[in-house]
Amino acid sequence: MKRIIVLCLFLGVIGSLRMCHAGTVMNLSTCLEYGLKNSPSVKEANYAVDAMEESRKSARADFLPSVSSSYSFSRIENQSSKGYYSDSDYLNQYIRNFSVTISQVLYAGNRVINNYQKAKLEIERKEADRRLVRLELAYNIQATFFQLMGAKLGVRVAEEAVKRLEEGVKSAKAYLEKSLISYAEVLSAEVDLADAQQQLSRAMNDVNRKRVALFSLMNLPISEDVTFDGGLAFFGNDYPSEFERCWEKAQKNRPDLESLSKQMDIKEKEASVALGSYLPLVKMNLGYNDMNRDYDSSPTYNYDRDQRNRYWSAGVTASWEIFDGGRNWYNRTATLREVQQVKAQIQQTQLSIKEGIRKALFSIIEARLRTQSTQMAVDAAKEGYQVEKHRLAAGLSTFPNLLDAQVRLTRAQSNYTQAMLDYQLGRAELEFMLGEPKE
């Protein structure tokens, strides 16, 4: 009985989990929200920021005094002694020593402050890297989502083409029985149908591939119960169409430019730390010592030689490394070269962003114009297909003309879908270049 109850509870839990995922519809916003929350790459970037925060706290500790303590216990056992007044037992003793030392750096050639500022810059750089990870993930999710929507529209176009050609093959066979068309025209219709079925198969495979890619980007388990919906037919003018405005936004928002800028500041701090190694290090020390010597009793001397000393000590020490073989100087020179390297990387990144902005603007404008022209082509192709059907039924046209009209309609629909997809991909690319992801 208990086993039956446990089995029923287990099946109930499984059923409830399935019901939770059954019929789930995700649009672009929900995909972005889920992906940015659950992606391993975003989590990795979060951990990197947290690790840098701990490093900053570690560097902050250099401003505080350090406290150390030590305790020692030793035994001295005499083996031999020489001399008129020597007494071997007199050397036998126990020694206990306890000490506490407080040390505070007073001056270190600005190395402490530069290391701390470097740690703060590392946090800012990791935060910029995290924004870049989110930006790239959002762009990839957008692009994959739009490609999936385009693939689904491609399946719809292919299904309509197959349906029309199946009707065409039936009509062709009926016309053949009445000797209104030749057998070659029937074969031509069947070949066109087979081509359309292959196009449909490829389109369905493209949908499956894009679904898998989107699930992977979001770190969401693959499920047939999840449906992605949104389409491609939405347009807007909520983007800057002038290059200069786009470039101004990119300079403010692109996290990779900020990351490189922080990296250059970090290298400059490292150069300052290396230069500070040539300056003296000054420390203040404060200590407490408790040393106890416990001598063994001696038959020769009738007085107690045990000794215990307790005392405080305070002082300032200064150390200066005069010569290190040029190690720190070469380290500073190498770091300054790395600063120039980062500056070159910034220039290269800026060129890449400018190029991407121009390409995205051109793609948006061209795709939008192409969408308008292909929409008119679809309307004309639909009307032309219906006209050819009526003309063929009236005996005023031929079956090859109807097949040609069908091909033109399928091509016009495919071109319209591709134009809408290119527009949405162009918008996504522009948002990526401007550093303004949809979240």
Coordinates of C-alpha atoms in Angstrom, one line a residue:
M1 CA 0.0 0.0 0.0
K2 CA 2.8 2.4 0.9
R3 CA 4.5 1.7 -2.4
I4 CA 1.3 2.5 -4.3
I5 CA 1.0 5.8 -2.4
V6 CA 4.6 6.7 -3.1
L7 CA 4.2 5.9 -6.8
C8 CA 1.0 8.0 -7.1
L9 CA 2.8 10.9 -5.5
F10 CA 5.7 10.6 -7.8
L11 CA 3.5 10.4 -10.9
G12 CA 1.6 13.4 -9.6
V13 CA 4.7 15.5 -9.2
I14 CA 5.9 14.5 -12.7
G15 CA 2.5 15.3 -14.1
S16 CA 2.5 18.7 -12.4
L17 CA 5.9 19.5 -13.8
R18 CA 4.8 18.7 -17.3
M19 CA 1.7 20.8 -16.8
C20 CA 4.0 23.7 -15.7
H21 CA 5.9 23.5 -19.1
A22 CA 3.0 22.4 -21.3
G23 CA 1.8 25.1 -23.7
T24 CA 4.5 27.6 -22.7
V25 CA 4.7 30.5 -25.3
M26 CA 7.9 32.6 -25.3
N27 CA 8.3 35.8 -27.2
L28 CA 11.5 37.8 -27.6
S29 CA 11.2 39.6 -24.3
T30 CA 10.7 36.4 -22.3
C31 CA 13.6 34.8 -24.1
L32 CA 15.9 37.7 -23.3
E33 CA 14.7 37.8 -19.7
Y34 CA 15.2 34.0 -19.2
G35 CA 18.5 33.9 -21.0
L36 CA 20.1 36.9 -19.2
K37 CA 19.1 35.3 -15.9
N38 CA 20.2 31.7 -16.5
S39 CA 23.0 31.8 -19.0
P40 CA 26.3 30.2 -17.7
S41 CA 28.3 33.0 -19.3
V42 CA 26.4 35.7 -17.4
K43 CA 26.9 33.7 -14.1
E44 CA 30.6 33.3 -14.9
A45 CA 30.9 37.1 -15.4
N46 CA 29.0 37.7 -12.1
Y47 CA 31.5 35.4 -10.2
A48 CA 34.4 37.3 -11.8
V49 CA 33.1 40.6 -10.5
D50 CA 32.6 39.1 -7.0
A51 CA 36.2 37.7 -7.1
M52 CA 37.5 41.2 -8.0
E53 CA 35.6 42.7 -5.1
E54 CA 37.4 40.3 -2.7
S55 CA 40.7 41.3 -4.3
R56 CA 39.9 44.9 -3.6
K57 CA 39.2 44.1 0.0
S58 CA 42.5 42.2 0.1
A59 CA 44.4 45.3 -1.2
R60 CA 42.6 47.5 1.3
A61 CA 44.1 45.4 4.1
D62 CA 47.5 46.9 3.2
F63 CA 46.4 50.2 4.8
L64 CA 45.8 48.5 8.1
P65 CA 48.4 47.3 10.6
S66 CA 49.5 43.7 10.7
V67 CA 49.6 41.8 14.0
S68 CA 51.8 38.7 14.5
S69 CA 52.4 36.5 17.5
S70 CA 54.9 33.8 18.3
Y71 CA 55.7 31.4 21.1
S72 CA 58.7 29.1 21.5
F73 CA 59.8 26.5 24.0
S74 CA 63.3 25.0 24.2
R75 CA 65.5 22.9 26.4
I76 CA 69.3 23.3 26.9
E77 CA 71.1 20.2 28.2
N78 CA 74.8 20.5 29.0
Q79 CA 77.1 17.7 27.6
S80 CA 80.5 18.8 28.9
S81 CA 82.1 21.8 30.6
K82 CA 85.7 23.0 31.2
G83 CA 87.2 25.6 33.5
Y84 CA 87.7 26.0 37.2
Y85 CA 84.3 27.6 37.9
S86 CA 82.3 25.6 35.4
D87 CA 79.3 23.7 36.5
S88 CA 77.5 21.5 34.0
D89 CA 74.2 21.6 35.8
Y90 CA 74.2 25.4 35.7
L91 CA 73.7 25.4 31.9
N92 CA 70.7 23.1 32.0
Q93 CA 67.6 25.2 31.5
Y94 CA 64.1 25.7 30.0
I95 CA 63.5 28.7 27.8
R96 CA 60.0 30.1 27.0
N97 CA 59.5 33.0 24.8
F98 CA 56.3 34.8 23.9
S99 CA 56.0 37.9 21.7
V100 CA 53.4 40.1 20.0
T101 CA 54.3 42.5 17.2
I102 CA 52.2 45.2 15.5
S103 CA 53.6 46.7 12.3
Q104 CA 52.2 49.6 10.3
V105 CA 53.5 50.8 6.9
L106 CA 54.1 54.5 7.0
Y107 CA 55.5 55.0 3.5
A108 CA 55.9 52.7 0.6
G109 CA 56.5 55.0 -2.4
N110 CA 52.7 55.1 -3.1
R111 CA 52.7 51.4 -3.8
V112 CA 49.9 50.6 -1.4
I113 CA 47.6 53.3 -2.7
N114 CA 48.4 52.4 -6.3
N115 CA 47.7 48.7 -5.7
Y116 CA 44.4 49.6 -4.1
Q117 CA 43.3 51.9 -6.9
K118 CA 44.4 49.2 -9.4
A119 CA 42.1 46.7 -7.6
K120 CA 39.2 49.2 -7.9
L121 CA 39.9 49.6 -11.6
E122 CA 39.9 45.8 -11.9
I123 CA 36.3 45.7 -10.5
E124 CA 35.2 48.3 -13.0
R125 CA 36.8 46.5 -15.8
K126 CA 35.1 43.2 -14.8
E127 CA 31.8 45.0 -14.6
A128 CA 32.3 46.3 -18.1
D129 CA 33.2 42.8 -19.2
R130 CA 30.0 41.5 -17.6
R131 CA 27.9 44.1 -19.5
L132 CA 29.7 43.0 -22.7
V133 CA 28.8 39.4 -22.0
R134 CA 25.1 40.4 -21.5
L135 CA 25.2 42.6 -24.6
E136 CA 26.6 39.7 -26.8
L137 CA 24.2 37.2 -25.3
A138 CA 21.2 39.6 -25.9
Y139 CA 22.4 40.1 -29.5
N140 CA 22.8 36.3 -30.1
I141 CA 19.4 35.6 -28.6
Q142 CA 17.8 38.3 -30.8
A143 CA 19.5 37.2 -34.0
T144 CA 18.6 33.5 -33.3
F145 CA 15.0 34.4 -32.4
F146 CA 14.5 36.3 -35.6
Q147 CA 16.2 33.6 -37.6
L148 CA 13.8 31.1 -36.0
M149 CA 10.8 33.3 -36.9
G150 CA 12.1 33.6 -40.5
A151 CA 12.5 29.8 -40.7
K152 CA 8.9 29.3 -39.4
L153 CA 7.7 31.7 -42.1
G154 CA 9.8 29.8 -44.6
V155 CA 8.0 26.6 -43.5
R156 CA 4.6 28.3 -44.0
V157 CA 5.6 29.5 -47.5
A158 CA 6.8 26.0 -48.3
E159 CA 3.7 24.3 -47.0
E160 CA 1.5 26.7 -49.1
A161 CA 3.6 25.9 -52.1
V162 CA 3.3 22.2 -51.6
K163 CA -0.4 22.5 -51.1
R164 CA -0.8 24.5 -54.3
L165 CA 1.3 22.1 -56.3
E166 CA -0.5 19.0 -54.9
E167 CA -3.8 20.6 -56.2
G168 CA -2.0 21.4 -59.4
V169 CA -0.9 17.8 -59.9
K170 CA -4.4 16.6 -59.3
S171 CA -5.7 19.1 -61.8
A172 CA -3.0 18.1 -64.2
K173 CA -4.0 14.4 -64.0
A174 CA -7.7 15.4 -64.5
Y175 CA -6.8 17.5 -67.6
L176 CA -4.7 14.6 -68.9
E177 CA -7.6 12.2 -68.7
K178 CA -9.6 14.7 -70.8
S179 CA -6.6 15.0 -73.2
L180 CA -6.4 18.7 -72.5
I181 CA -2.7 18.7 -71.6
S182 CA 0.2 16.4 -72.4
Y183 CA 1.8 13.8 -70.1
A184 CA 5.0 15.8 -70.1
E185 CA 3.2 18.7 -68.4
V186 CA 2.0 16.3 -65.7
L187 CA 5.6 15.1 -65.1
S188 CA 6.7 18.7 -64.9
A189 CA 4.1 19.4 -62.2
E190 CA 5.2 16.3 -60.3
V191 CA 8.9 17.4 -60.4
D192 CA 7.9 20.9 -59.2
L193 CA 6.0 19.2 -56.3
A194 CA 9.0 17.1 -55.4
D195 CA 11.2 20.2 -55.4
A196 CA 8.7 22.0 -53.1
Q197 CA 8.6 19.1 -50.7
Q198 CA 12.4 19.2 -50.5
Q199 CA 12.2 22.9 -49.8
L200 CA 9.7 22.2 -47.0
S201 CA 11.9 19.5 -45.5
R202 CA 14.9 21.9 -45.5
A203 CA 12.8 24.7 -44.0
M204 CA 11.6 22.4 -41.2
N205 CA 15.2 21.3 -40.5
D206 CA 16.2 24.9 -40.3
V207 CA 13.4 25.5 -37.7
N208 CA 14.7 22.6 -35.6
R209 CA 18.3 23.8 -35.7
K210 CA 17.3 27.4 -34.7
R211 CA 15.2 26.0 -31.8
V212 CA 18.1 24.0 -30.5
A213 CA 20.4 27.0 -30.7
L214 CA 17.9 29.3 -28.9
F215 CA 17.4 26.7 -26.1
S216 CA 21.1 26.5 -25.7
L217 CA 21.6 30.3 -25.6
M218 CA 19.0 30.5 -22.8
N219 CA 20.2 27.4 -21.0
L220 CA 16.7 26.1 -21.1
P221 CA 16.0 22.3 -21.4
I222 CA 14.7 21.4 -24.8
S223 CA 11.0 20.8 -24.8
E224 CA 8.4 20.3 -27.5
D225 CA 5.9 22.0 -25.2
V226 CA 7.7 25.4 -25.6
T227 CA 6.6 27.5 -28.5
F228 CA 8.4 30.6 -29.7
D229 CA 6.2 33.3 -31.2
G230 CA 6.7 36.9 -32.3
G231 CA 7.0 37.1 -36.1
L232 CA 9.0 39.5 -38.1
A233 CA 6.4 42.0 -39.3
F234 CA 7.0 44.9 -36.9
F235 CA 8.9 48.0 -37.8
G236 CA 9.8 51.2 -36.0
N237 CA 11.7 54.4 -36.2
D238 CA 13.0 54.4 -32.7
Y239 CA 16.6 54.3 -33.7
P240 CA 19.1 57.0 -34.7
S241 CA 19.5 57.0 -38.4
E242 CA 22.5 59.4 -38.6
F243 CA 26.0 57.9 -38.1
E244 CA 27.3 60.7 -35.9
R245 CA 24.5 60.2 -33.4
C246 CA 25.0 56.4 -33.4
W247 CA 28.7 56.9 -32.8
E248 CA 28.1 59.2 -29.9
K249 CA 25.9 56.6 -28.3
A250 CA 28.4 53.8 -28.9
Q251 CA 31.2 55.8 -27.3
K252 CA 29.1 56.2 -24.2
N253 CA 27.5 52.7 -24.0
R254 CA 29.9 50.2 -25.5
P255 CA 31.3 48.1 -22.6
D256 CA 34.3 46.8 -24.5
L257 CA 35.6 50.4 -25.0
E258 CA 35.1 51.0 -21.3
S259 CA 36.9 47.8 -20.4
L260 CA 39.9 48.7 -22.6
S261 CA 40.0 52.1 -21.1
K262 CA 40.1 50.6 -17.6
Q263 CA 42.7 48.2 -18.7
M264 CA 44.9 51.0 -19.8
D265 CA 44.5 52.8 -16.5
I266 CA 45.4 49.5 -14.7
K267 CA 48.6 49.2 -16.7
E268 CA 49.5 52.8 -15.8
K269 CA 49.0 51.9 -12.1
E270 CA 51.2 48.9 -12.5
A271 CA 53.9 51.2 -13.9
S272 CA 53.6 53.5 -10.9
V273 CA 53.9 50.5 -8.6
A274 CA 57.1 49.4 -10.3
L275 CA 58.5 52.9 -10.1
G276 CA 57.6 53.1 -6.4
S277 CA 59.8 50.1 -5.7
Y278 CA 62.8 52.4 -6.0
L279 CA 61.6 54.5 -3.0
P280 CA 62.2 53.6 0.6
L281 CA 59.8 51.5 2.7
V282 CA 59.1 52.9 6.2
K283 CA 57.4 50.9 8.9
M284 CA 56.5 51.6 12.5
N285 CA 56.8 48.5 14.8
L286 CA 55.4 48.0 18.3
G287 CA 56.1 44.8 20.2
Y288 CA 55.7 43.1 23.5
N289 CA 58.1 40.3 24.7
D290 CA 57.9 37.8 27.6
M291 CA 61.1 35.6 27.9
N292 CA 61.4 33.2 30.8
R293 CA 64.7 31.2 31.6
D294 CA 64.2 28.4 34.1
Y295 CA 67.6 27.0 35.3
D296 CA 68.0 23.7 36.9
S297 CA 69.1 23.8 40.6
S298 CA 72.9 23.7 41.1
P299 CA 74.6 22.3 44.2
T300 CA 77.6 24.7 43.7
Y301 CA 75.6 27.9 43.8
N302 CA 73.1 28.5 46.6
Y303 CA 71.1 31.3 44.9
D304 CA 68.4 31.2 42.2
R305 CA 69.5 32.1 38.7
D306 CA 66.1 31.9 37.1
Q307 CA 65.3 35.0 35.0
R308 CA 62.1 36.4 33.4
N309 CA 62.1 39.5 31.3
R310 CA 58.9 41.4 30.1
Y311 CA 59.3 44.5 28.0
W312 CA 57.7 46.7 25.3
S313 CA 59.5 47.9 22.2
A314 CA 58.7 50.6 19.7
G315 CA 60.5 52.0 16.8
V316 CA 60.6 52.9 13.1
T317 CA 62.5 51.0 10.5
A318 CA 63.4 52.2 6.9
S319 CA 64.6 49.9 4.2
W320 CA 65.7 51.0 0.7
E321 CA 66.6 48.6 -2.1
I322 CA 69.4 50.4 -3.9
F323 CA 70.0 48.0 -6.7
D324 CA 67.9 45.2 -8.1
G325 CA 69.6 44.5 -11.5
G326 CA 67.1 46.8 -13.3
R327 CA 64.2 44.4 -12.6
N328 CA 61.6 47.0 -11.6
W329 CA 62.8 49.4 -14.3
Y330 CA 62.3 46.9 -17.0
N331 CA 58.9 45.9 -15.5
R332 CA 57.8 49.5 -15.7
T333 CA 59.0 49.8 -19.3
A334 CA 57.2 46.7 -20.3
T335 CA 54.0 47.9 -18.7
L336 CA 54.2 51.3 -20.5
R337 CA 54.6 49.3 -23.8
E338 CA 51.4 47.4 -22.8
V339 CA 49.7 50.8 -22.3
Q340 CA 50.5 51.6 -25.9
Q341 CA 49.3 48.2 -27.0
V342 CA 45.9 48.8 -25.3
K343 CA 45.6 52.2 -26.9
A344 CA 46.0 50.4 -30.3
Q345 CA 43.4 47.9 -29.3
I346 CA 41.0 50.8 -28.5
Q347 CA 41.6 52.3 -31.9
Q348 CA 41.0 49.0 -33.6
T349 CA 37.8 48.4 -31.6
Q350 CA 36.6 51.9 -32.5
L351 CA 37.2 51.2 -36.2
S352 CA 35.3 47.9 -35.9
I353 CA 32.3 49.6 -34.2
K354 CA 32.2 52.4 -36.8
E355 CA 32.2 49.9 -39.6
G356 CA 29.5 47.8 -37.9
I357 CA 27.3 50.9 -37.4
R358 CA 27.6 51.9 -41.0
K359 CA 26.8 48.4 -42.2
A360 CA 23.9 48.1 -39.9
L361 CA 22.4 51.4 -41.0
F362 CA 22.8 50.4 -44.7
S363 CA 21.2 47.0 -44.0
I364 CA 18.2 48.6 -42.2
I365 CA 17.5 51.1 -45.0
E366 CA 18.0 48.6 -47.8
A367 CA 15.9 45.9 -46.1
R368 CA 13.1 48.3 -45.3
L369 CA 12.9 49.4 -48.9
R370 CA 13.1 45.8 -50.1
T371 CA 10.3 44.9 -47.7
Q372 CA 8.0 47.4 -49.4
S373 CA 8.9 46.3 -52.9
T374 CA 8.6 42.6 -52.1
Q375 CA 5.2 43.1 -50.4
M376 CA 3.9 44.6 -53.6
A377 CA 5.5 41.6 -55.5
V378 CA 3.7 39.2 -53.2
D379 CA 0.3 40.9 -53.8
A380 CA 0.9 40.9 -57.6
A381 CA 2.1 37.3 -57.6
K382 CA -1.0 36.2 -55.7
E383 CA -3.3 38.0 -58.1
G384 CA -1.3 36.6 -61.1
Y385 CA -1.7 33.1 -59.8
Q386 CA -5.4 33.4 -59.3
V387 CA -5.7 34.9 -62.8
E388 CA -3.8 32.0 -64.4
K389 CA -6.1 29.5 -62.6
H390 CA -9.2 31.2 -64.0
R391 CA -7.6 31.5 -67.4
L392 CA -6.6 27.8 -67.4
A393 CA -10.1 26.8 -66.3
A394 CA -11.5 28.9 -69.2
G395 CA -9.1 27.3 -71.6
L396 CA -7.3 30.7 -72.2
S397 CA -4.0 29.6 -70.7
T398 CA -1.7 26.6 -70.4
F399 CA -0.7 24.5 -67.5
P400 CA 3.0 25.6 -67.7
N401 CA 1.9 29.2 -67.3
L402 CA 0.1 28.2 -64.1
L403 CA 3.3 26.5 -62.8
D404 CA 5.3 29.6 -63.6
A405 CA 2.8 31.7 -61.7
Q406 CA 3.1 29.3 -58.7
V407 CA 6.9 29.6 -58.9
R408 CA 6.7 33.4 -59.0
L409 CA 4.4 33.5 -56.0
T410 CA 6.7 31.2 -53.9
R411 CA 9.7 33.3 -54.8
A412 CA 8.0 36.5 -54.0
Q413 CA 6.9 35.2 -50.6
S414 CA 10.4 33.9 -49.8
N415 CA 11.9 37.3 -50.8
Y416 CA 9.4 39.1 -48.6
T417 CA 10.3 36.8 -45.6
Q418 CA 14.0 37.3 -46.2
A419 CA 13.6 41.1 -46.4
M420 CA 11.8 41.2 -43.1
L421 CA 14.4 39.0 -41.5
D422 CA 17.2 41.2 -42.9
Y423 CA 15.6 44.2 -41.4
Q424 CA 15.2 42.7 -37.9
L425 CA 18.8 41.4 -38.0
G426 CA 20.0 44.9 -39.0
R427 CA 18.1 46.4 -36.1
A428 CA 19.6 43.8 -33.7
E429 CA 23.1 44.5 -35.1
L430 CA 22.7 48.2 -34.7
E431 CA 21.6 47.8 -31.1
F432 CA 24.6 45.7 -30.5
M433 CA 26.9 48.3 -32.0
L434 CA 25.3 51.0 -29.9
G435 CA 25.7 49.0 -26.7
E436 CA 21.9 49.2 -26.1
P437 CA 20.6 45.6 -25.8
K438 CA 16.9 44.9 -25.3
E439 CA 16.5 43.5 -21.9

